[in-house]
mmCIF file of C-alpha atoms in Angstrom:
data_model
loop_
_atom_site.group_PDB
_atom_site.id
_atom_site.type_symbol
_atom_site.label_atom_id
_atom_site.label_comp_id
_atom_site.label_asym_id
_atom_site.label_seq_id
_atom_site.Cartn_x
_atom_site.Cartn_y
_atom_site.Cartn_z
ATOM 1 C CA UNK A 1 -128.517 76.232 166.218
ATOM 2 C CA UNK A 2 -132.041 77.132 164.978
ATOM 3 C CA UNK A 3 -132.804 78.361 168.428
ATOM 4 C CA UNK A 4 -129.872 80.762 168.336
ATOM 5 C CA UNK A 5 -130.475 82.302 165.167
ATOM 6 C CA UNK A 6 -134.057 82.798 165.865
ATOM 7 C CA UNK A 7 -133.266 84.560 168.977
ATOM 8 C CA UNK A 8 -130.823 86.661 167.094
ATOM 9 C CA UNK A 9 -133.550 87.528 164.718
ATOM 10 C CA UNK A 10 -135.735 88.429 167.435
ATOM 11 C CA UNK A 11 -138.028 85.709 166.583
ATOM 12 C CA UNK A 12 -137.631 83.811 169.624
ATOM 13 C CA UNK A 13 -140.495 81.999 171.340
ATOM 14 C CA UNK A 14 -141.849 80.288 168.251
ATOM 15 C CA UNK A 15 -139.674 77.131 168.851
ATOM 16 C CA UNK A 16 -140.036 76.950 172.604
ATOM 17 C CA UNK A 17 -143.068 74.741 172.247
ATOM 18 C CA UNK A 18 -141.165 71.547 171.372
ATOM 19 C CA UNK A 19 -137.802 70.388 172.808
ATOM 20 C CA UNK A 20 -135.430 70.216 170.045
ATOM 21 C CA UNK A 21 -133.116 67.157 169.924
ATOM 22 C CA UNK A 22 -131.156 67.811 166.869
ATOM 23 C CA UNK A 23 -132.029 70.194 164.011
ATOM 24 C CA UNK A 24 -135.449 69.203 162.823
ATOM 25 C CA UNK A 25 -135.853 66.371 165.180
ATOM 26 C CA UNK A 26 -138.480 66.799 168.044
ATOM 27 C CA UNK A 27 -139.153 64.966 171.167
ATOM 28 C CA UNK A 28 -142.759 65.679 170.805
ATOM 29 C CA UNK A 29 -144.431 66.251 167.372
ATOM 30 C CA UNK A 30 -143.023 69.360 165.776
ATOM 31 C CA UNK A 31 -144.738 72.375 167.262
ATOM 32 C CA UNK A 32 -147.815 73.443 165.383
ATOM 33 C CA UNK A 33 -147.573 76.879 164.014
ATOM 34 C CA UNK A 34 -149.407 79.379 165.999
ATOM 35 C CA UNK A 35 -153.122 79.833 165.422
ATOM 36 C CA UNK A 36 -152.832 83.394 164.270
ATOM 37 C CA UNK A 37 -149.978 85.581 163.238
ATOM 38 C CA UNK A 38 -149.785 89.064 162.193
ATOM 39 C CA UNK A 39 -146.975 91.483 160.911
ATOM 40 C CA UNK A 40 -145.602 93.916 163.245
ATOM 41 C CA UNK A 41 -145.290 97.395 161.826
ATOM 42 C CA UNK A 42 -142.078 99.123 162.554
ATOM 43 C CA UNK A 43 -139.712 96.255 161.607
ATOM 44 C CA UNK A 44 -137.322 96.629 158.798
ATOM 45 C CA UNK A 45 -136.249 93.243 157.396
ATOM 46 C CA UNK A 46 -132.867 93.465 155.847
ATOM 47 C CA UNK A 47 -129.959 91.250 154.734
ATOM 48 C CA UNK A 48 -126.172 91.596 155.018
ATOM 49 C CA UNK A 49 -123.999 89.707 152.695
ATOM 50 C CA UNK A 50 -120.183 89.246 153.360
ATOM 51 C CA UNK A 51 -118.901 89.407 149.771
ATOM 52 C CA UNK A 52 -115.459 88.307 150.874
ATOM 53 C CA UNK A 53 -116.818 85.030 152.060
ATOM 54 C CA UNK A 54 -118.856 84.262 148.999
ATOM 55 C CA UNK A 55 -116.976 81.984 146.861
ATOM 56 C CA UNK A 56 -117.499 81.856 143.181
ATOM 57 C CA UNK A 57 -118.735 78.028 142.852
ATOM 58 C CA UNK A 58 -120.939 78.035 145.823
ATOM 59 C CA UNK A 59 -124.638 77.748 144.959
ATOM 60 C CA UNK A 60 -126.165 76.980 148.247
ATOM 61 C CA UNK A 61 -128.392 80.208 148.359
ATOM 62 C CA UNK A 62 -129.730 79.867 144.895
ATOM 63 C CA UNK A 63 -130.432 76.115 145.217
ATOM 64 C CA UNK A 64 -132.146 76.453 148.555
ATOM 65 C CA UNK A 65 -134.377 79.267 147.079
ATOM 66 C CA UNK A 66 -135.422 77.189 144.032
ATOM 67 C CA UNK A 67 -136.273 74.146 146.393
ATOM 68 C CA UNK A 68 -138.119 76.215 148.914
ATOM 69 C CA UNK A 69 -139.998 78.235 146.565
ATOM 70 C CA UNK A 70 -140.538 75.792 143.931
ATOM 71 C CA UNK A 71 -138.734 77.994 141.298
ATOM 72 C CA UNK A 72 -138.142 75.940 138.167
ATOM 73 C CA UNK A 73 -135.255 76.253 135.691
ATOM 74 C CA UNK A 74 -136.296 76.003 132.133
ATOM 75 C CA UNK A 75 -132.776 76.201 130.762
ATOM 76 C CA UNK A 76 -133.701 79.199 128.639
ATOM 77 C CA UNK A 77 -131.541 82.145 129.869
ATOM 78 C CA UNK A 78 -133.920 84.664 128.310
ATOM 79 C CA UNK A 79 -136.942 83.398 130.117
ATOM 80 C CA UNK A 80 -135.614 81.732 133.353
ATOM 81 C CA UNK A 81 -137.023 82.774 136.661
ATOM 82 C CA UNK A 82 -134.549 84.022 139.193
ATOM 83 C CA UNK A 83 -135.289 85.121 142.613
ATOM 84 C CA UNK A 84 -131.768 85.153 143.723
ATOM 85 C CA UNK A 85 -128.787 84.832 141.320
ATOM 86 C CA UNK A 86 -125.026 84.827 141.608
ATOM 87 C CA UNK A 87 -123.336 87.754 139.873
ATOM 88 C CA UNK A 88 -119.635 88.066 138.809
ATOM 89 C CA UNK A 89 -118.092 91.487 139.058
ATOM 90 C CA UNK A 90 -114.718 91.854 137.156
ATOM 91 C CA UNK A 91 -112.329 94.570 137.668
ATOM 92 C CA UNK A 92 -111.558 95.914 134.285
ATOM 93 C CA UNK A 93 -108.123 96.935 135.094
ATOM 94 C CA UNK A 94 -107.299 93.418 136.445
ATOM 95 C CA UNK A 95 -105.927 94.984 139.613
ATOM 96 C CA UNK A 96 -108.415 93.267 141.918
ATOM 97 C CA UNK A 97 -109.533 89.485 141.429
ATOM 98 C CA UNK A 98 -113.076 89.173 140.225
ATOM 99 C CA UNK A 99 -115.619 88.590 142.977
ATOM 100 C CA UNK A 100 -119.137 86.984 143.051
ATOM 101 C CA UNK A 101 -122.145 87.788 145.038
ATOM 102 C CA UNK A 102 -125.788 86.955 145.270
ATOM 103 C CA UNK A 103 -128.245 89.580 143.996
ATOM 104 C CA UNK A 104 -131.967 89.417 144.948
ATOM 105 C CA UNK A 105 -134.807 91.792 145.452
ATOM 106 C CA UNK A 106 -133.632 94.650 147.647
ATOM 107 C CA UNK A 107 -136.949 95.247 149.290
ATOM 108 C CA UNK A 108 -136.444 99.006 148.832
ATOM 109 C CA UNK A 109 -137.753 101.541 151.104
ATOM 110 C CA UNK A 110 -139.005 103.464 148.084
ATOM 111 C CA UNK A 111 -139.642 100.842 145.493
ATOM 112 C CA UNK A 112 -139.892 101.969 141.978
ATOM 113 C CA UNK A 113 -141.633 98.752 141.077
ATOM 114 C CA UNK A 114 -144.464 99.638 143.418
ATOM 115 C CA UNK A 115 -144.895 103.164 141.996
ATOM 116 C CA UNK A 116 -145.252 101.990 138.391
ATOM 117 C CA UNK A 117 -147.726 99.019 139.100
ATOM 118 C CA UNK A 118 -150.942 100.014 137.480
ATOM 119 C CA UNK A 119 -153.066 97.423 139.626
ATOM 120 C CA UNK A 120 -151.433 97.854 143.009
ATOM 121 C CA UNK A 121 -150.371 94.409 142.785
ATOM 122 C CA UNK A 122 -146.924 95.257 143.953
ATOM 123 C CA UNK A 123 -147.167 96.657 147.571
ATOM 124 C CA UNK A 124 -145.197 97.210 150.549
ATOM 125 C CA UNK A 125 -146.159 95.301 153.825
ATOM 126 C CA UNK A 126 -146.105 96.985 157.086
ATOM 127 C CA UNK A 127 -142.820 95.545 157.908
ATOM 128 C CA UNK A 128 -141.222 96.784 154.731
ATOM 129 C CA UNK A 129 -141.288 93.704 152.492
ATOM 130 C CA UNK A 130 -142.093 94.506 148.982
ATOM 131 C CA UNK A 131 -144.356 91.839 147.746
ATOM 132 C CA UNK A 132 -146.346 90.816 144.587
ATOM 133 C CA UNK A 133 -149.994 89.998 145.123
ATOM 134 C CA UNK A 134 -150.141 87.359 142.390
ATOM 135 C CA UNK A 135 -153.937 87.588 142.551
ATOM 136 C CA UNK A 136 -153.785 91.034 141.013
ATOM 137 C CA UNK A 137 -150.872 90.988 138.745
ATOM 138 C CA UNK A 138 -151.811 91.384 135.155
ATOM 139 C CA UNK A 139 -148.383 90.809 133.837
ATOM 140 C CA UNK A 140 -147.827 94.169 132.266
ATOM 141 C CA UNK A 141 -144.188 94.036 133.207
ATOM 142 C CA UNK A 142 -143.633 97.643 134.012
ATOM 143 C CA UNK A 143 -142.088 96.656 137.282
ATOM 144 C CA UNK A 144 -139.465 94.601 135.384
ATOM 145 C CA UNK A 145 -138.475 97.726 133.644
ATOM 146 C CA UNK A 146 -138.539 99.882 136.694
ATOM 147 C CA UNK A 147 -136.357 97.609 138.901
ATOM 148 C CA UNK A 148 -132.571 98.571 138.600
ATOM 149 C CA UNK A 149 -131.533 95.254 140.290
ATOM 150 C CA UNK A 150 -133.153 92.985 137.574
ATOM 151 C CA UNK A 151 -134.782 91.208 140.492
ATOM 152 C CA UNK A 152 -138.114 90.296 138.753
ATOM 153 C CA UNK A 153 -139.093 87.636 136.227
ATOM 154 C CA UNK A 154 -142.139 86.995 134.296
ATOM 155 C CA UNK A 155 -143.434 83.466 134.171
ATOM 156 C CA UNK A 156 -143.598 82.472 130.485
ATOM 157 C CA UNK A 157 -144.419 78.764 131.023
ATOM 158 C CA UNK A 158 -146.989 76.715 132.611
ATOM 159 C CA UNK A 159 -145.441 75.273 135.678
ATOM 160 C CA UNK A 160 -146.305 72.420 137.989
ATOM 161 C CA UNK A 161 -145.379 71.367 141.588
ATOM 162 C CA UNK A 162 -142.135 69.339 141.170
ATOM 163 C CA UNK A 163 -141.648 65.968 142.664
ATOM 164 C CA UNK A 164 -141.023 66.571 146.308
ATOM 165 C CA UNK A 165 -141.710 70.180 146.010
ATOM 166 C CA UNK A 166 -142.898 72.517 148.856
ATOM 167 C CA UNK A 167 -146.689 72.406 148.989
ATOM 168 C CA UNK A 168 -146.735 75.371 151.307
ATOM 169 C CA UNK A 169 -145.640 77.728 148.626
ATOM 170 C CA UNK A 170 -148.119 78.170 145.686
ATOM 171 C CA UNK A 171 -146.413 77.407 142.223
ATOM 172 C CA UNK A 172 -146.746 80.094 139.695
ATOM 173 C CA UNK A 173 -149.432 81.230 137.157
ATOM 174 C CA UNK A 174 -148.250 81.796 133.525
ATOM 175 C CA UNK A 175 -148.245 85.575 132.844
ATOM 176 C CA UNK A 176 -147.507 86.994 136.316
ATOM 177 C CA UNK A 177 -144.405 88.775 137.611
ATOM 178 C CA UNK A 178 -142.642 87.290 140.543
ATOM 179 C CA UNK A 179 -139.561 87.865 142.585
ATOM 180 C CA UNK A 180 -138.039 87.037 145.854
ATOM 181 C CA UNK A 181 -140.303 87.397 148.882
ATOM 182 C CA UNK A 182 -137.726 87.105 151.610
ATOM 183 C CA UNK A 183 -139.547 83.825 152.115
ATOM 184 C CA UNK A 184 -142.480 85.726 153.654
ATOM 185 C CA UNK A 185 -144.175 82.367 154.572
ATOM 186 C CA UNK A 186 -141.071 81.329 156.703
ATOM 187 C CA UNK A 187 -140.783 84.888 158.157
ATOM 188 C CA UNK A 188 -144.267 84.787 159.424
ATOM 189 C CA UNK A 189 -143.701 81.330 160.841
ATOM 190 C CA UNK A 190 -140.635 82.597 162.747
ATOM 191 C CA UNK A 191 -138.070 81.357 160.523
ATOM 192 C CA UNK A 192 -135.372 82.986 158.400
ATOM 193 C CA UNK A 193 -135.283 82.881 154.549
ATOM 194 C CA UNK A 194 -134.140 79.688 153.037
ATOM 195 C CA UNK A 195 -131.107 81.207 151.363
ATOM 196 C CA UNK A 196 -129.724 82.554 154.548
ATOM 197 C CA UNK A 197 -130.255 79.324 156.276
ATOM 198 C CA UNK A 198 -128.621 77.246 153.574
ATOM 199 C CA UNK A 199 -125.664 79.789 153.258
ATOM 200 C CA UNK A 200 -124.982 79.219 156.963
ATOM 201 C CA UNK A 201 -125.488 75.572 156.905
ATOM 202 C CA UNK A 202 -123.961 74.399 153.626
ATOM 203 C CA UNK A 203 -122.356 77.520 152.230
ATOM 204 C CA UNK A 204 -119.722 80.213 153.030
ATOM 205 C CA UNK A 205 -121.642 81.550 156.061
ATOM 206 C CA UNK A 206 -121.751 85.008 154.686
ATOM 207 C CA UNK A 207 -125.365 85.961 154.929
ATOM 208 C CA UNK A 208 -127.021 87.583 158.040
ATOM 209 C CA UNK A 209 -130.731 88.442 158.160
ATOM 210 C CA UNK A 210 -132.682 90.374 160.669
ATOM 211 C CA UNK A 211 -134.633 93.493 161.846
ATOM 212 C CA UNK A 212 -132.530 96.574 161.296
ATOM 213 C CA UNK A 213 -134.873 98.480 163.395
ATOM 214 C CA UNK A 214 -134.084 96.381 166.538
ATOM 215 C CA UNK A 215 -130.870 97.751 167.816
ATOM 216 C CA UNK A 216 -130.020 94.602 169.639
ATOM 217 C CA UNK A 217 -130.122 92.517 166.455
ATOM 218 C CA UNK A 218 -126.873 91.224 164.967
ATOM 219 C CA UNK A 219 -127.602 92.816 161.692
ATOM 220 C CA UNK A 220 -128.168 96.239 163.067
ATOM 221 C CA UNK A 221 -125.015 96.062 165.071
ATOM 222 C CA UNK A 222 -122.937 94.737 162.146
ATOM 223 C CA UNK A 223 -124.363 97.524 159.664
ATOM 224 C CA UNK A 224 -123.252 99.938 162.311
ATOM 225 C CA UNK A 225 -119.814 98.761 163.042
ATOM 226 C CA UNK A 226 -118.576 97.393 159.730
ATOM 227 C CA UNK A 227 -118.357 99.298 156.432
ATOM 228 C CA UNK A 228 -121.232 98.275 154.222
ATOM 229 C CA UNK A 229 -122.714 99.445 151.094
ATOM 230 C CA UNK A 230 -125.768 98.768 148.889
ATOM 231 C CA UNK A 231 -125.954 98.354 145.159
ATOM 232 C CA UNK A 232 -126.520 101.684 143.660
ATOM 233 C CA UNK A 233 -127.169 103.759 146.707
ATOM 234 C CA UNK A 234 -127.194 106.811 144.463
ATOM 235 C CA UNK A 235 -130.560 105.945 143.103
ATOM 236 C CA UNK A 236 -131.974 106.853 146.571
ATOM 237 C CA UNK A 237 -134.348 103.797 146.688
ATOM 238 C CA UNK A 238 -133.260 102.884 150.187
ATOM 239 C CA UNK A 239 -132.336 99.170 149.260
ATOM 240 C CA UNK A 240 -132.317 96.734 152.225
ATOM 241 C CA UNK A 241 -129.718 94.274 150.963
ATOM 242 C CA UNK A 242 -126.303 95.377 152.343
ATOM 243 C CA UNK A 243 -122.969 94.133 151.180
ATOM 244 C CA UNK A 244 -119.814 94.063 153.026
ATOM 245 C CA UNK A 245 -116.511 94.171 151.101
ATOM 246 C CA UNK A 246 -117.847 95.258 147.835
ATOM 247 C CA UNK B 1 -178.347 91.803 128.672
ATOM 248 C CA UNK B 2 -181.585 90.768 127.674
ATOM 249 C CA UNK B 3 -180.484 87.922 125.464
ATOM 250 C CA UNK B 4 -178.783 86.465 128.447
ATOM 251 C CA UNK B 5 -181.994 85.744 130.414
ATOM 252 C CA UNK B 6 -183.395 82.802 128.511
ATOM 253 C CA UNK B 7 -179.883 81.315 128.596
ATOM 254 C CA UNK B 8 -179.793 81.499 132.570
ATOM 255 C CA UNK B 9 -183.384 80.094 132.750
ATOM 256 C CA UNK B 10 -182.479 77.213 130.381
ATOM 257 C CA UNK B 11 -179.300 76.511 132.420
ATOM 258 C CA UNK B 12 -181.074 76.622 135.697
ATOM 259 C CA UNK B 13 -183.739 74.111 134.270
ATOM 260 C CA UNK B 14 -181.037 71.799 133.009
ATOM 261 C CA UNK B 15 -179.368 71.973 136.422
ATOM 262 C CA UNK B 16 -182.458 70.807 138.185
ATOM 263 C CA UNK B 17 -183.089 68.009 135.631
ATOM 264 C CA UNK B 18 -179.342 66.919 135.711
ATOM 265 C CA UNK B 19 -179.422 67.149 139.555
ATOM 266 C CA UNK B 20 -182.249 64.823 139.714
ATOM 267 C CA UNK B 21 -180.911 62.242 137.262
ATOM 268 C CA UNK B 22 -177.285 62.650 138.132
ATOM 269 C CA UNK B 23 -177.587 61.855 141.673
ATOM 270 C CA UNK B 24 -177.399 57.977 141.714
ATOM 271 C CA UNK B 25 -174.917 58.192 138.959
ATOM 272 C CA UNK B 26 -172.589 60.164 140.916
ATOM 273 C CA UNK B 27 -173.434 58.215 144.081
ATOM 274 C CA UNK B 28 -171.924 55.138 142.372
ATOM 275 C CA UNK B 29 -168.660 56.455 144.058
ATOM 276 C CA UNK B 30 -168.141 54.794 147.415
ATOM 277 C CA UNK B 31 -167.355 58.118 148.963
ATOM 278 C CA UNK B 32 -170.646 59.801 147.797
ATOM 279 C CA UNK B 33 -172.596 59.519 150.979
ATOM 280 C CA UNK B 34 -174.413 62.778 150.234
ATOM 281 C CA UNK B 35 -174.895 65.746 152.441
ATOM 282 C CA UNK B 36 -176.948 64.641 155.277
ATOM 283 C CA UNK B 37 -180.207 66.534 155.480
ATOM 284 C CA UNK B 38 -178.921 68.705 152.687
ATOM 285 C CA UNK B 39 -181.344 71.454 151.484
ATOM 286 C CA UNK B 40 -182.420 70.728 147.998
ATOM 287 C CA UNK B 41 -183.105 67.237 146.537
ATOM 288 C CA UNK B 42 -180.536 65.775 144.244
ATOM 289 C CA UNK B 43 -177.455 67.911 144.008
ATOM 290 C CA UNK B 44 -174.005 66.799 143.705
ATOM 291 C CA UNK B 45 -172.690 63.915 145.877
ATOM 292 C CA UNK B 46 -169.873 65.210 147.915
ATOM 293 C CA UNK B 47 -167.134 63.084 149.725
ATOM 294 C CA UNK B 48 -167.721 63.358 153.300
ATOM 295 C CA UNK B 49 -165.483 65.642 155.104
ATOM 296 C CA UNK B 50 -162.992 64.517 158.159
ATOM 297 C CA UNK B 51 -163.552 66.267 161.551
ATOM 298 C CA UNK B 52 -166.700 67.315 163.078
ATOM 299 C CA UNK B 53 -167.304 70.789 161.767
ATOM 300 C CA UNK B 54 -166.325 73.080 159.090
ATOM 301 C CA UNK B 55 -164.252 76.247 159.947
ATOM 302 C CA UNK B 56 -167.622 77.945 159.828
ATOM 303 C CA UNK B 57 -171.243 76.938 160.070
ATOM 304 C CA UNK B 58 -171.893 74.510 157.142
ATOM 305 C CA UNK B 59 -174.743 76.473 155.582
ATOM 306 C CA UNK B 60 -172.842 79.621 155.714
ATOM 307 C CA UNK B 61 -169.823 77.995 154.155
ATOM 308 C CA UNK B 62 -171.944 76.698 151.314
ATOM 309 C CA UNK B 63 -173.111 80.188 150.508
ATOM 310 C CA UNK B 64 -170.111 82.242 151.427
ATOM 311 C CA UNK B 65 -166.846 80.318 151.078
ATOM 312 C CA UNK B 66 -165.876 82.002 147.838
ATOM 313 C CA UNK B 67 -166.013 85.448 149.488
ATOM 314 C CA UNK B 68 -164.507 84.131 152.571
ATOM 315 C CA UNK B 69 -161.488 82.754 150.758
ATOM 316 C CA UNK B 70 -160.951 85.931 148.770
ATOM 317 C CA UNK B 71 -161.372 88.085 151.569
ATOM 318 C CA UNK B 72 -158.875 86.024 153.721
ATOM 319 C CA UNK B 73 -156.426 86.121 150.856
ATOM 320 C CA UNK B 74 -156.292 89.885 150.857
ATOM 321 C CA UNK B 75 -155.831 89.911 154.565
ATOM 322 C CA UNK B 76 -153.062 87.252 154.328
ATOM 323 C CA UNK B 77 -151.104 88.543 151.487
ATOM 324 C CA UNK B 78 -151.426 92.254 151.820
ATOM 325 C CA UNK B 79 -151.776 92.534 155.573
ATOM 326 C CA UNK B 80 -149.925 89.563 156.665
ATOM 327 C CA UNK B 81 -152.555 88.025 158.891
ATOM 328 C CA UNK B 82 -152.395 84.389 158.828
ATOM 329 C CA UNK B 83 -155.054 82.354 160.513
ATOM 330 C CA UNK B 84 -153.776 78.669 160.503
ATOM 331 C CA UNK B 85 -157.118 76.810 160.493
ATOM 332 C CA UNK B 86 -158.792 78.950 158.019
ATOM 333 C CA UNK B 87 -156.142 79.074 155.365
ATOM 334 C CA UNK B 88 -156.752 77.762 151.905
ATOM 335 C CA UNK B 89 -153.970 75.193 152.605
ATOM 336 C CA UNK B 90 -155.943 73.889 155.560
ATOM 337 C CA UNK B 91 -159.177 72.952 153.690
ATOM 338 C CA UNK B 92 -157.461 69.914 152.250
ATOM 339 C CA UNK B 93 -156.815 68.538 155.888
ATOM 340 C CA UNK B 94 -160.657 67.747 156.102
ATOM 341 C CA UNK B 95 -161.807 67.940 152.539
ATOM 342 C CA UNK B 96 -159.206 65.524 151.311
ATOM 343 C CA UNK B 97 -160.069 65.327 147.774
ATOM 344 C CA UNK B 98 -160.644 68.342 145.643
ATOM 345 C CA UNK B 99 -162.120 66.342 142.807
ATOM 346 C CA UNK B 100 -164.641 64.659 144.981
ATOM 347 C CA UNK B 101 -165.529 67.693 147.050
ATOM 348 C CA UNK B 102 -164.760 71.034 145.651
ATOM 349 C CA UNK B 103 -164.731 70.247 141.969
ATOM 350 C CA UNK B 104 -167.943 67.926 142.102
ATOM 351 C CA UNK B 105 -169.928 70.953 143.268
ATOM 352 C CA UNK B 106 -168.212 73.432 141.111
ATOM 353 C CA UNK B 107 -168.849 71.563 137.878
ATOM 354 C CA UNK B 108 -172.404 71.027 139.057
ATOM 355 C CA UNK B 109 -172.966 74.578 139.283
ATOM 356 C CA UNK B 110 -170.666 75.529 136.545
ATOM 357 C CA UNK B 111 -167.989 77.498 138.102
ATOM 358 C CA UNK B 112 -164.186 77.206 137.572
ATOM 359 C CA UNK B 113 -162.288 78.770 140.140
ATOM 360 C CA UNK B 114 -158.724 79.417 138.732
ATOM 361 C CA UNK B 115 -156.971 79.015 141.942
ATOM 362 C CA UNK B 116 -155.515 75.655 141.594
ATOM 363 C CA UNK B 117 -152.960 76.123 139.005
ATOM 364 C CA UNK B 118 -151.094 77.980 141.523
ATOM 365 C CA UNK B 119 -152.410 76.680 144.851
ATOM 366 C CA UNK B 120 -151.668 72.963 145.948
ATOM 367 C CA UNK B 121 -154.801 71.090 146.631
ATOM 368 C CA UNK B 122 -154.967 67.408 145.726
#
């Protein structure tokens, strides 16, 4: 299954090194990551979320994100860090049932957060990812104000690597702003974001991820054939998280 | 800046004195076999690394690892170039203990890299 999705993503090849018996079980030792990887310009990572499939009580994506990226929960709604969160939308006239959907960083083509950043800590990678360079962030929070998707959080507390946390992802410094990275460390290793993987494994199977610029990719085809929308397209930011059935 | 000079000189002197006296003390740790043929006398006792060679020449690493790491981090984070063996995550596969390798030298020379409240390095 991993194989399929990777091929779908146009990330094939990375797994070919070891023969896969069952998900995560290899005949030989797990293949070593390649010695050197580099981003490819001209890619356009995007996500398609099928809102009709997203059930209100499923938390597969948000849980997977917290585990993968060591995102702690402090239990203080004002100051909690969210990279991806479930939002409920109610129809005021009660004609339609309320729906829930995950909201995360939209990795905009024209990111307002990047434009307001005084230290160029927020930047766009060649493949369109909008990332925060934590080494540069001074915690001024202009970006939090600029982001219409409320995708960013400031870290108000000291944090530590939780028991059984993922050592590959640095934990966080107090006083820096952070947000969803589309799991950049996984993308660079040829895997898809943790939320998408979890949604398709344990959840409602409503998330697709891939390269929109590759006409052969599932996501490019789906976005073409199905009616999709983004949140607040009127702002003209070119968000890259598409929703179906919104 | 003139006031600063005597301080620096005094610190350098202290370092030399401390280096001479601190050697055997730090060497009490079973790991402290010391850098073989290391340049200056005394100096911190560093835990021996696994593997045959560092990612670059040893003398070069001693002098340049800070710039190397900072240069690499810009390349990795901003340009998306990841070099598996030279990543900060990989230092610990040979220098298994941060306290007995990196920190021992850093406290000897009096620098406190602020990297490890985010980066995982045991």
